[in-house]
Amino acid sequence: MTTTPRPQQETQAVRTVCSYCGVGCGLVLDVAMGPDGRRTVLKASGDKAHPANAGRLCTKGATTADLLAAPGRLTSALVRDDRGEEPVPSPVSDAIAETAARLRAIVDTHGPDAVAFYVSGQMSLEAQYLANKLAKGFVGTNAIESNSRLCMASAGTGYKLSLGADGPPGSYEDFDQADVFLVIGSNMADCHPILFLRMMERVKAGARLIVVDPRRTATAAKADLFLQIRPGTDLALLNGLLHLLHEDGHTDPEFVAAHTEGWEDLPGFLADYAPAAVAEITGLAEDDIRRAARLIGEAGRQWMSCWTMGLNQSTHGTWNTNALVNLHLATGAICRPGAGPFSLTGQPNAMGGREMGYMGPGLPGQRSVLVPEERAFTEDVWELPPGTLRADGVGQGTVEMFRKMADGEIKACWIICTNPVASVANRRTVIEGLEAAEFVVTQDVFADTETNAYADVVLPGAMWTEAEGVFVNSERNLTLTRAAADPPGEAMADWRIIAEVACAMGYEKGFSYDSAEQVFEEIRRFYNPKTQWDLRGVSYERLRRTPVQWPAAREDGPERNPVRYVGDEGLRFPTASGRAVFFARPHLPAAELPDDDYPFVLNTGRVQHQWHTLTKTGKVAKLNKLNPGPFVELHPRDADALGVAEGDLVEVASRRGRAVLPAVVTDRVRPGCCFAPFHWNDLFGEYLSINAVTSDAVDPLSFQPEFKVCAVSLAKVATPVREASGHEAAGSVGEEPAGTLTPTAVTPAGTDPFGLQPSPPPVLSAQERQYLTGFLAGLGSGAPGVP
Ligand SMILES: Nc1nc2c(c(=O)[nH]1)N[C@H]1C(S)=C(S)[C@@H](COP(=O)(O)OP(=O)(O)OC[C@H]3O[C@@H](n4cnc5c(=O)[nH]c(N)nc54)[C@H](O)[C@@H]3O)O[C@H]1N2
Ligand SMILES: Nc1nc2c(c(=O)[nH]1)N[C@H]1C(S)=C(S)[C@@H](COP(=O)(O)OP(=O)(O)OC[C@H]3O[C@@H](n4cnc5c(=O)[nH]c(N)nc54)[C@H](O)[C@@H]3O)O[C@H]1N2
Ligand code: SF4
Ligand SMILES: [Mo]
């Protein structure tokens, strides 16, 4: 992997897709053949022919080769016979046999619902499909969840209710034609940078940008109108905007009459959302609310909205989506170029996972076990006896799944391509669940993760550059990943590991595939005429030539199919009536509001140059230079009152747990609010994990947790941090509050849980050193929003 190529070395250009965000930029990899016959990626550049990025890349995509050269990959399986023991390397075939035998035994003893699957929007479509097929079709459990539950669940549920099916109705092309953009609960500049650039080109050409966020982000900095909203009050704003559009005669009665239902309830409902009332709830100026409504109203049908976690990660996330879609339906700004409610997906294949049904009741092709005909259709494709698929035993999301594990109801869990010990809200339940489970198997590309530390068996996955598979981006565009490089050691494509475990469990009949392409051929059969989920025109052969956007009915049809729901008979939504639905969704407060004991609101999220739990970007020196470490932002007024100066360590505590983070004092956040990224966790030191603090209250429809709002106390940590290891430094912070997690089973910073891998790359220990010695001055410039 580390061979330095000679200049005259032959390289081959391989087209693929970026493995970070849902923008789904095309990559071209320069691949060299080493003297040992192994292929290595030397460089990644933007694919000029790709419709998502036309050659552009952000810092994360551009440093792909650095990531691929990073140490710490799993080269074999790791197995431990006893929880107290160190895991030892094991041949993958043995670990697969053991995994199959132990899952089999648990199913036989406790029934299928004792086994759970927790999967990811970063797996290929084929791996997502097989995980769901194994769980629901063969093991016979509906206990499958994915990290999309933390991410896109509210958008998905909202789309289904409002429009009849999941997935955006429009496309990236809309960004080139809209006259007004409403970006709400989305920090596109940091999290979808290449799409943000495309939007900004249109803004430079005269389109107007409205940004709604409680935090003045890099996105907000570019807005014509920035609405710095009080956290969790978007429903009031969205209803208030509709109130004004209606009052000002800016709705489109013709469209409403022809293509929607439910409008008749709206005018009466909206009476409660006059500007003064909305200003009161949201903390916004009445004039600003009026200005936003005017901008949208004057755009006519030519406006679009983008949203992500600021709306989704809420106990009324589904309602947020409904209320946002209401605005589009009322103005007729949907299903035409330059218009539409556009949910941006987070992960590179979260859209694919939603299509494969990897959450709760889902079945492939946007189907559900709750619908008898859809069960029957799936049983037919999977060659299962009628009545095999179950409609019962559907769970209520990720949080509930880990709670059931902690309660002993679920006894085994197979976690693939996600790191829940770091990323799930109120993570203590996850840790309790994994500790209580009889058998935990994880499947990752890297050895050292917060979650692997709890596994009995760790299976080594191949990266997306080492295996074929399909990724579907935010706009329903499919790109093929290629096996451009060789996986290290015994690492294997995720889909293949899943298929081999299934075969070893006795399900050869459903899982004997020779290639990812064969799996894809089966996936295509799930064409769904009801939702227009249609891959009939897509094949690997076609994808080797070009990306294709669904709905794609014919191989000789167009590659781009940007507007959904418009057919030969005009516009028809996939609801029973063919009409989209207005929902009256009243404002509700967040589940946990500040009080005397916990007087601040904690908001969490991302920074531009890091990805999630840092297993990837945390190994790239260039990115660590740009976003070097954890922090908590608080307002100067609050910092003053608390006696906190820039760089001081601050304890952020909730009813559930605490984190200790260096302060960034900034008016980027509102008074009474604070913000921390969730990137830095146990591998970087103790008390860094903000998900020890966050709330696991969930939306009752989407079961998505409210990562964006919980009540916390802030206190300066008085004791100076000693020059010492992470443990001693954290220990100096004071007594552990009763009931707070003590991460004993979690890897101490700078060491390796298995004693097998090389210690973390130097950049990580440098970061830890920086943290311990109070590097903090530099943080301000590393934080988003600051040039
Ligand atoms: N650099 C980088 N890019 C990424 C990722 C990454 O880890 N790093 N992850 C990817 C993934 S999986 C996802 S899901 C996306 C997430 O992309 P985003 O959703 O854009 O990112 P977040 O930082 O989680 O949250 C977005 C914004 O919501 C705001 N917010 C918080 N509370 C509220 C509220 O009550 N109302 C409103 N209107 N806004 C609120 C936050 O202040 C924040 O600016 O990013 C993707 N892209
Ligand atoms: N506080 C707070 N918490 C959040 C959020 C927030 O805004 N605030 N956002 C939530 C959201 S939107 C998301 S999407 C989640 C993300 O949360 P996670 O999914 O837990 O985050 P990742 O770090 O992306 O974890 C992916 C894991 O898969 C491994 N991996 C990478 N590629 C592969 C592969 O090809 N195969 C296999 N087998 N493994 C691979 C990585 O090494 C890593 O361990 O976090 C959620 N958590
Ligand atoms: S915008 Fe997203 S997909 Fe494009 S290069 Fe950056 S991280 Fe990759
Ligand atoms: Mo996400």
Coordinates of C-alpha atoms in Angstrom, one line a residue, residues 171-476:
S171 CA -32.6 17.2 -9.1
Y172 CA -29.4 19.1 -9.0
E173 CA -30.4 20.7 -12.3
D174 CA -32.9 22.7 -10.3
F175 CA -30.1 24.5 -8.6
D176 CA -29.2 26.1 -12.0
Q177 CA -32.7 27.5 -12.5
A178 CA -34.2 28.4 -9.1
D179 CA -34.6 32.2 -8.3
V180 CA -34.8 31.7 -4.6
F181 CA -33.2 29.2 -2.3
L182 CA -34.5 28.4 1.2
V183 CA -31.8 26.5 3.0
I184 CA -33.2 25.5 6.4
G185 CA -31.4 23.4 9.0
S186 CA -28.6 22.7 6.6
N187 CA -25.0 23.9 6.6
M188 CA -24.3 23.2 2.9
A189 CA -21.1 25.2 2.8
D190 CA -19.5 22.7 5.2
C191 CA -21.5 19.5 4.6
H192 CA -22.4 19.5 0.9
P193 CA -19.6 21.9 -0.4
I194 CA -19.8 21.1 -4.1
L195 CA -23.5 21.5 -4.3
F196 CA -23.2 24.7 -2.3
L197 CA -20.8 26.0 -5.0
R198 CA -23.3 25.2 -7.7
M199 CA -26.0 27.0 -5.7
M200 CA -23.7 30.0 -5.2
E201 CA -23.1 30.3 -8.9
R202 CA -26.8 30.8 -9.3
V203 CA -26.9 33.2 -6.4
K204 CA -24.1 35.2 -8.0
A205 CA -26.2 35.3 -11.1
G206 CA -29.0 37.0 -9.1
A207 CA -30.9 34.3 -7.2
R208 CA -31.6 35.1 -3.6
L209 CA -30.5 32.9 -0.7
I210 CA -32.4 32.6 2.6
V211 CA -30.7 30.6 5.4
V212 CA -32.5 29.5 8.5
D213 CA -30.2 28.2 11.3
P214 CA -29.7 29.0 15.0
R215 CA -26.0 29.2 14.3
R216 CA -24.3 31.6 11.9
T217 CA -22.6 29.0 9.8
A218 CA -20.4 29.4 6.7
T219 CA -23.7 28.9 4.7
A220 CA -25.4 31.7 6.7
A221 CA -22.5 34.0 5.9
K222 CA -23.5 33.9 2.2
A223 CA -27.2 34.5 2.7
D224 CA -29.1 37.5 1.5
L225 CA -31.4 36.9 4.4
F226 CA -30.2 35.0 7.5
L227 CA -32.9 34.0 10.0
Q228 CA -31.1 33.1 13.2
I229 CA -33.9 31.1 14.6
R230 CA -34.5 29.9 18.1
P231 CA -33.7 26.2 18.1
G232 CA -36.5 23.8 17.4
T233 CA -39.0 26.4 16.3
D234 CA -39.0 25.9 12.5
L235 CA -42.6 24.7 12.4
A236 CA -43.8 28.0 13.6
L237 CA -41.7 29.8 11.0
L238 CA -42.8 27.5 8.1
N239 CA -46.4 27.9 9.1
G240 CA -45.9 31.7 9.4
L241 CA -44.4 31.8 5.9
L242 CA -47.4 30.0 4.5
H243 CA -49.7 32.3 6.4
L244 CA -48.1 35.3 4.7
L245 CA -48.0 33.7 1.2
H246 CA -51.7 33.0 1.5
E247 CA -52.5 36.5 2.8
D248 CA -50.4 38.2 0.1
G249 CA -52.0 36.2 -2.7
H250 CA -48.8 34.4 -3.5
T251 CA -50.3 30.9 -3.6
D252 CA -51.1 29.1 -6.8
P253 CA -54.8 28.1 -6.5
E254 CA -54.8 26.3 -9.8
F255 CA -52.0 24.0 -8.8
V256 CA -53.6 23.5 -5.4
A257 CA -56.9 22.5 -7.0
A258 CA -55.4 20.3 -9.6
H259 CA -52.8 18.4 -7.7
T260 CA -53.3 18.5 -3.9
E261 CA -55.7 17.7 -1.2
G262 CA -56.2 19.0 2.3
W263 CA -55.8 22.7 1.6
E264 CA -59.2 23.5 3.0
D265 CA -57.9 22.9 6.6
L266 CA -55.0 25.2 6.2
P267 CA -56.3 28.8 6.2
G268 CA -58.0 28.3 9.5
F269 CA -55.1 26.5 11.0
L270 CA -52.7 29.2 9.7
A271 CA -54.6 32.0 11.6
D272 CA -52.5 31.1 14.6
Y273 CA -49.3 31.9 12.8
A274 CA -49.5 35.6 12.1
P275 CA -46.1 37.3 12.0
A276 CA -46.2 38.7 15.6
A277 CA -47.0 35.2 17.0
V278 CA -44.3 33.6 14.9
A279 CA -41.7 36.3 15.9
E280 CA -42.6 35.6 19.5
I281 CA -41.9 31.8 19.2
T282 CA -38.9 31.9 16.8
G283 CA -37.1 34.9 18.2
L284 CA -37.0 36.4 14.7
A285 CA -37.8 39.9 13.7
E286 CA -41.3 40.3 12.2
D287 CA -39.8 42.2 9.3
D288 CA -37.4 39.4 8.5
I289 CA -40.3 36.9 8.4
R290 CA -42.2 39.2 6.1
R291 CA -39.1 39.6 3.9
A292 CA -38.6 35.9 3.6
A293 CA -42.3 35.4 2.6
R294 CA -42.0 38.1 0.0
L295 CA -38.9 36.7 -1.5
I296 CA -40.5 33.3 -1.8
G297 CA -43.8 34.7 -3.0
E298 CA -42.2 36.8 -5.7
A299 CA -40.3 33.8 -7.0
G300 CA -43.6 32.3 -8.1
R301 CA -42.9 28.7 -8.9
Q302 CA -39.2 29.2 -9.3
W303 CA -37.9 28.4 -5.9
M304 CA -36.4 25.4 -4.1
S305 CA -35.6 24.4 -0.5
C306 CA -32.8 22.4 0.9
W307 CA -32.8 20.8 4.3
T308 CA -30.9 18.3 6.3
M309 CA -30.3 17.6 10.0
G310 CA -31.5 20.9 11.4
L311 CA -35.0 19.8 10.5
N312 CA -34.7 16.0 10.5
Q313 CA -33.0 15.5 13.9
S314 CA -36.0 16.7 15.8
T315 CA -38.9 15.1 17.8
H316 CA -41.1 16.7 15.1
G317 CA -38.8 16.1 12.2
T318 CA -41.5 14.5 10.1
W319 CA -43.8 17.4 10.6
N320 CA -41.0 19.8 9.7
T321 CA -40.8 18.0 6.3
N322 CA -44.6 18.2 5.9
A323 CA -44.7 21.9 6.7
L324 CA -41.9 22.6 4.3
V325 CA -43.6 20.6 1.5
N326 CA -46.8 22.5 2.2
L327 CA -45.0 25.7 1.1
H328 CA -44.1 24.1 -2.2
L329 CA -47.5 22.7 -2.8
A330 CA -49.2 26.0 -2.0
T331 CA -47.0 27.8 -4.5
G332 CA -46.9 25.1 -7.2
A333 CA -43.1 25.0 -6.9
I334 CA -42.6 21.3 -7.3
C335 CA -42.1 18.8 -10.1
R336 CA -40.8 21.4 -12.5
P337 CA -37.3 22.6 -13.3
G338 CA -35.9 25.1 -10.7
A339 CA -38.4 24.1 -8.0
G340 CA -39.0 21.6 -5.3
P341 CA -38.4 20.5 -1.7
F342 CA -34.9 18.9 -1.9
S343 CA -33.8 16.8 1.1
L344 CA -30.0 16.5 0.9
T345 CA -28.8 13.1 1.9
G346 CA -25.9 12.8 4.2
Q347 CA -24.1 9.6 3.4
P348 CA -22.9 8.5 0.0
N349 CA -25.5 5.7 -0.3
A350 CA -28.2 6.6 2.2
M351 CA -30.6 7.1 -0.7
G352 CA -29.8 3.6 -1.8
G353 CA -30.4 2.2 1.7
R354 CA -33.8 3.8 1.9
E355 CA -34.6 2.3 -1.5
M356 CA -33.4 -1.1 -0.2
G357 CA -35.7 -0.8 2.9
Y358 CA -32.9 -1.1 5.5
M359 CA -34.9 0.6 8.3
G360 CA -37.8 -0.9 10.2
P361 CA -40.5 -2.4 7.9
G362 CA -38.7 -1.6 4.6
L363 CA -38.4 -4.1 1.7
P364 CA -36.5 -3.5 -1.5
G365 CA -37.8 -1.1 -4.1
Q366 CA -39.5 1.2 -1.6
R367 CA -41.8 -1.5 -0.3
S368 CA -42.9 -2.5 3.2
V369 CA -43.6 -5.7 5.2
L370 CA -46.8 -3.9 6.4
V371 CA -48.4 -4.2 2.9
P372 CA -49.5 -7.8 2.1
E373 CA -49.0 -7.5 -1.7
E374 CA -45.5 -6.1 -1.1
R375 CA -44.6 -9.0 1.1
A376 CA -45.9 -11.4 -1.5
F377 CA -44.0 -9.7 -4.3
T378 CA -40.8 -10.0 -2.3
E379 CA -41.3 -13.6 -1.3
D380 CA -41.7 -14.3 -5.0
V381 CA -38.4 -12.7 -6.0
W382 CA -36.6 -14.3 -3.0
E383 CA -38.2 -17.7 -3.8
L384 CA -39.7 -18.0 -0.3
P385 CA -42.9 -19.9 0.6
P386 CA -45.8 -17.5 0.8
G387 CA -46.3 -16.2 4.3
T388 CA -42.6 -16.3 5.2
L389 CA -42.2 -12.5 5.6
R390 CA -43.6 -11.2 8.8
A391 CA -45.7 -8.1 9.3
D392 CA -45.2 -8.2 13.1
G393 CA -42.1 -7.5 15.2
V394 CA -41.3 -4.2 13.4
G395 CA -39.2 -2.1 15.7
Q396 CA -39.2 1.6 16.5
G397 CA -35.8 2.6 15.4
T398 CA -32.2 2.6 16.4
V399 CA -32.7 3.9 19.9
E400 CA -35.3 1.3 20.7
M401 CA -33.2 -1.5 19.2
F402 CA -30.3 -0.8 21.6
R403 CA -32.6 -0.4 24.5
K404 CA -34.0 -3.9 23.7
M405 CA -30.5 -5.1 23.7
A406 CA -29.8 -3.6 27.1
D407 CA -33.0 -5.2 28.4
G408 CA -31.9 -8.6 27.2
E409 CA -34.6 -9.0 24.6
I410 CA -32.2 -8.8 21.7
K411 CA -29.2 -11.1 22.3
A412 CA -27.0 -10.7 19.3
C413 CA -26.2 -7.8 17.0
W414 CA -24.3 -7.6 13.7
I415 CA -23.1 -4.0 13.1
I416 CA -21.8 -3.2 9.7
C417 CA -20.1 0.0 8.5
T418 CA -21.2 2.3 11.4
N419 CA -19.9 3.2 14.8
P420 CA -22.9 3.5 17.1
V421 CA -20.9 3.8 20.4
A422 CA -19.8 7.2 19.1
S423 CA -22.7 8.3 17.0
V424 CA -26.0 7.3 18.6
A425 CA -27.8 9.9 20.8
N426 CA -27.4 9.2 24.6
R427 CA -24.9 6.5 23.7
R428 CA -25.0 5.0 27.1
T429 CA -27.8 2.8 26.0
V430 CA -25.7 1.5 23.1
I431 CA -22.9 0.6 25.5
E432 CA -25.2 -1.1 27.9
G433 CA -26.8 -2.9 25.0
L434 CA -23.5 -4.2 23.6
E435 CA -22.3 -5.2 27.0
A436 CA -25.5 -7.1 27.7
A437 CA -25.6 -8.9 24.4
E438 CA -24.4 -12.5 24.2
F439 CA -22.8 -12.0 20.8
V440 CA -21.6 -8.8 19.1
V441 CA -20.1 -8.9 15.6
T442 CA -18.9 -5.8 13.9
Q443 CA -17.7 -5.3 10.3
D444 CA -15.5 -2.4 9.6
V445 CA -12.6 -1.4 7.4
F446 CA -10.5 -0.1 10.3
A447 CA -9.4 -2.0 13.5
D448 CA -9.6 0.8 15.9
T449 CA -13.1 2.1 16.4
E450 CA -15.2 2.9 19.5
T451 CA -17.6 0.1 18.6
N452 CA -15.1 -2.6 17.7
A453 CA -13.9 -2.4 21.3
Y454 CA -17.2 -4.1 22.3
A455 CA -17.1 -6.9 19.6
D456 CA -16.7 -10.6 20.0
V457 CA -15.9 -10.9 16.3
V458 CA -14.6 -8.1 14.0
L459 CA -14.9 -8.9 10.3
P460 CA -12.6 -7.0 7.8
G461 CA -14.5 -5.1 5.1
A462 CA -13.0 -3.9 1.8
M463 CA -13.3 -0.2 1.0
W464 CA -15.4 1.2 -1.9
T465 CA -12.2 1.5 -4.0
E466 CA -11.6 -2.2 -3.6
A467 CA -14.9 -3.7 -4.6
E468 CA -17.7 -3.2 -7.2
G469 CA -21.0 -1.8 -6.0
V470 CA -23.5 1.0 -6.6
F471 CA -23.9 4.2 -4.7
V472 CA -27.1 6.3 -5.1
N473 CA -26.6 10.1 -4.3
S474 CA -29.0 12.8 -3.1
E475 CA -30.6 13.2 -6.6
R476 CA -31.2 9.5 -7.3

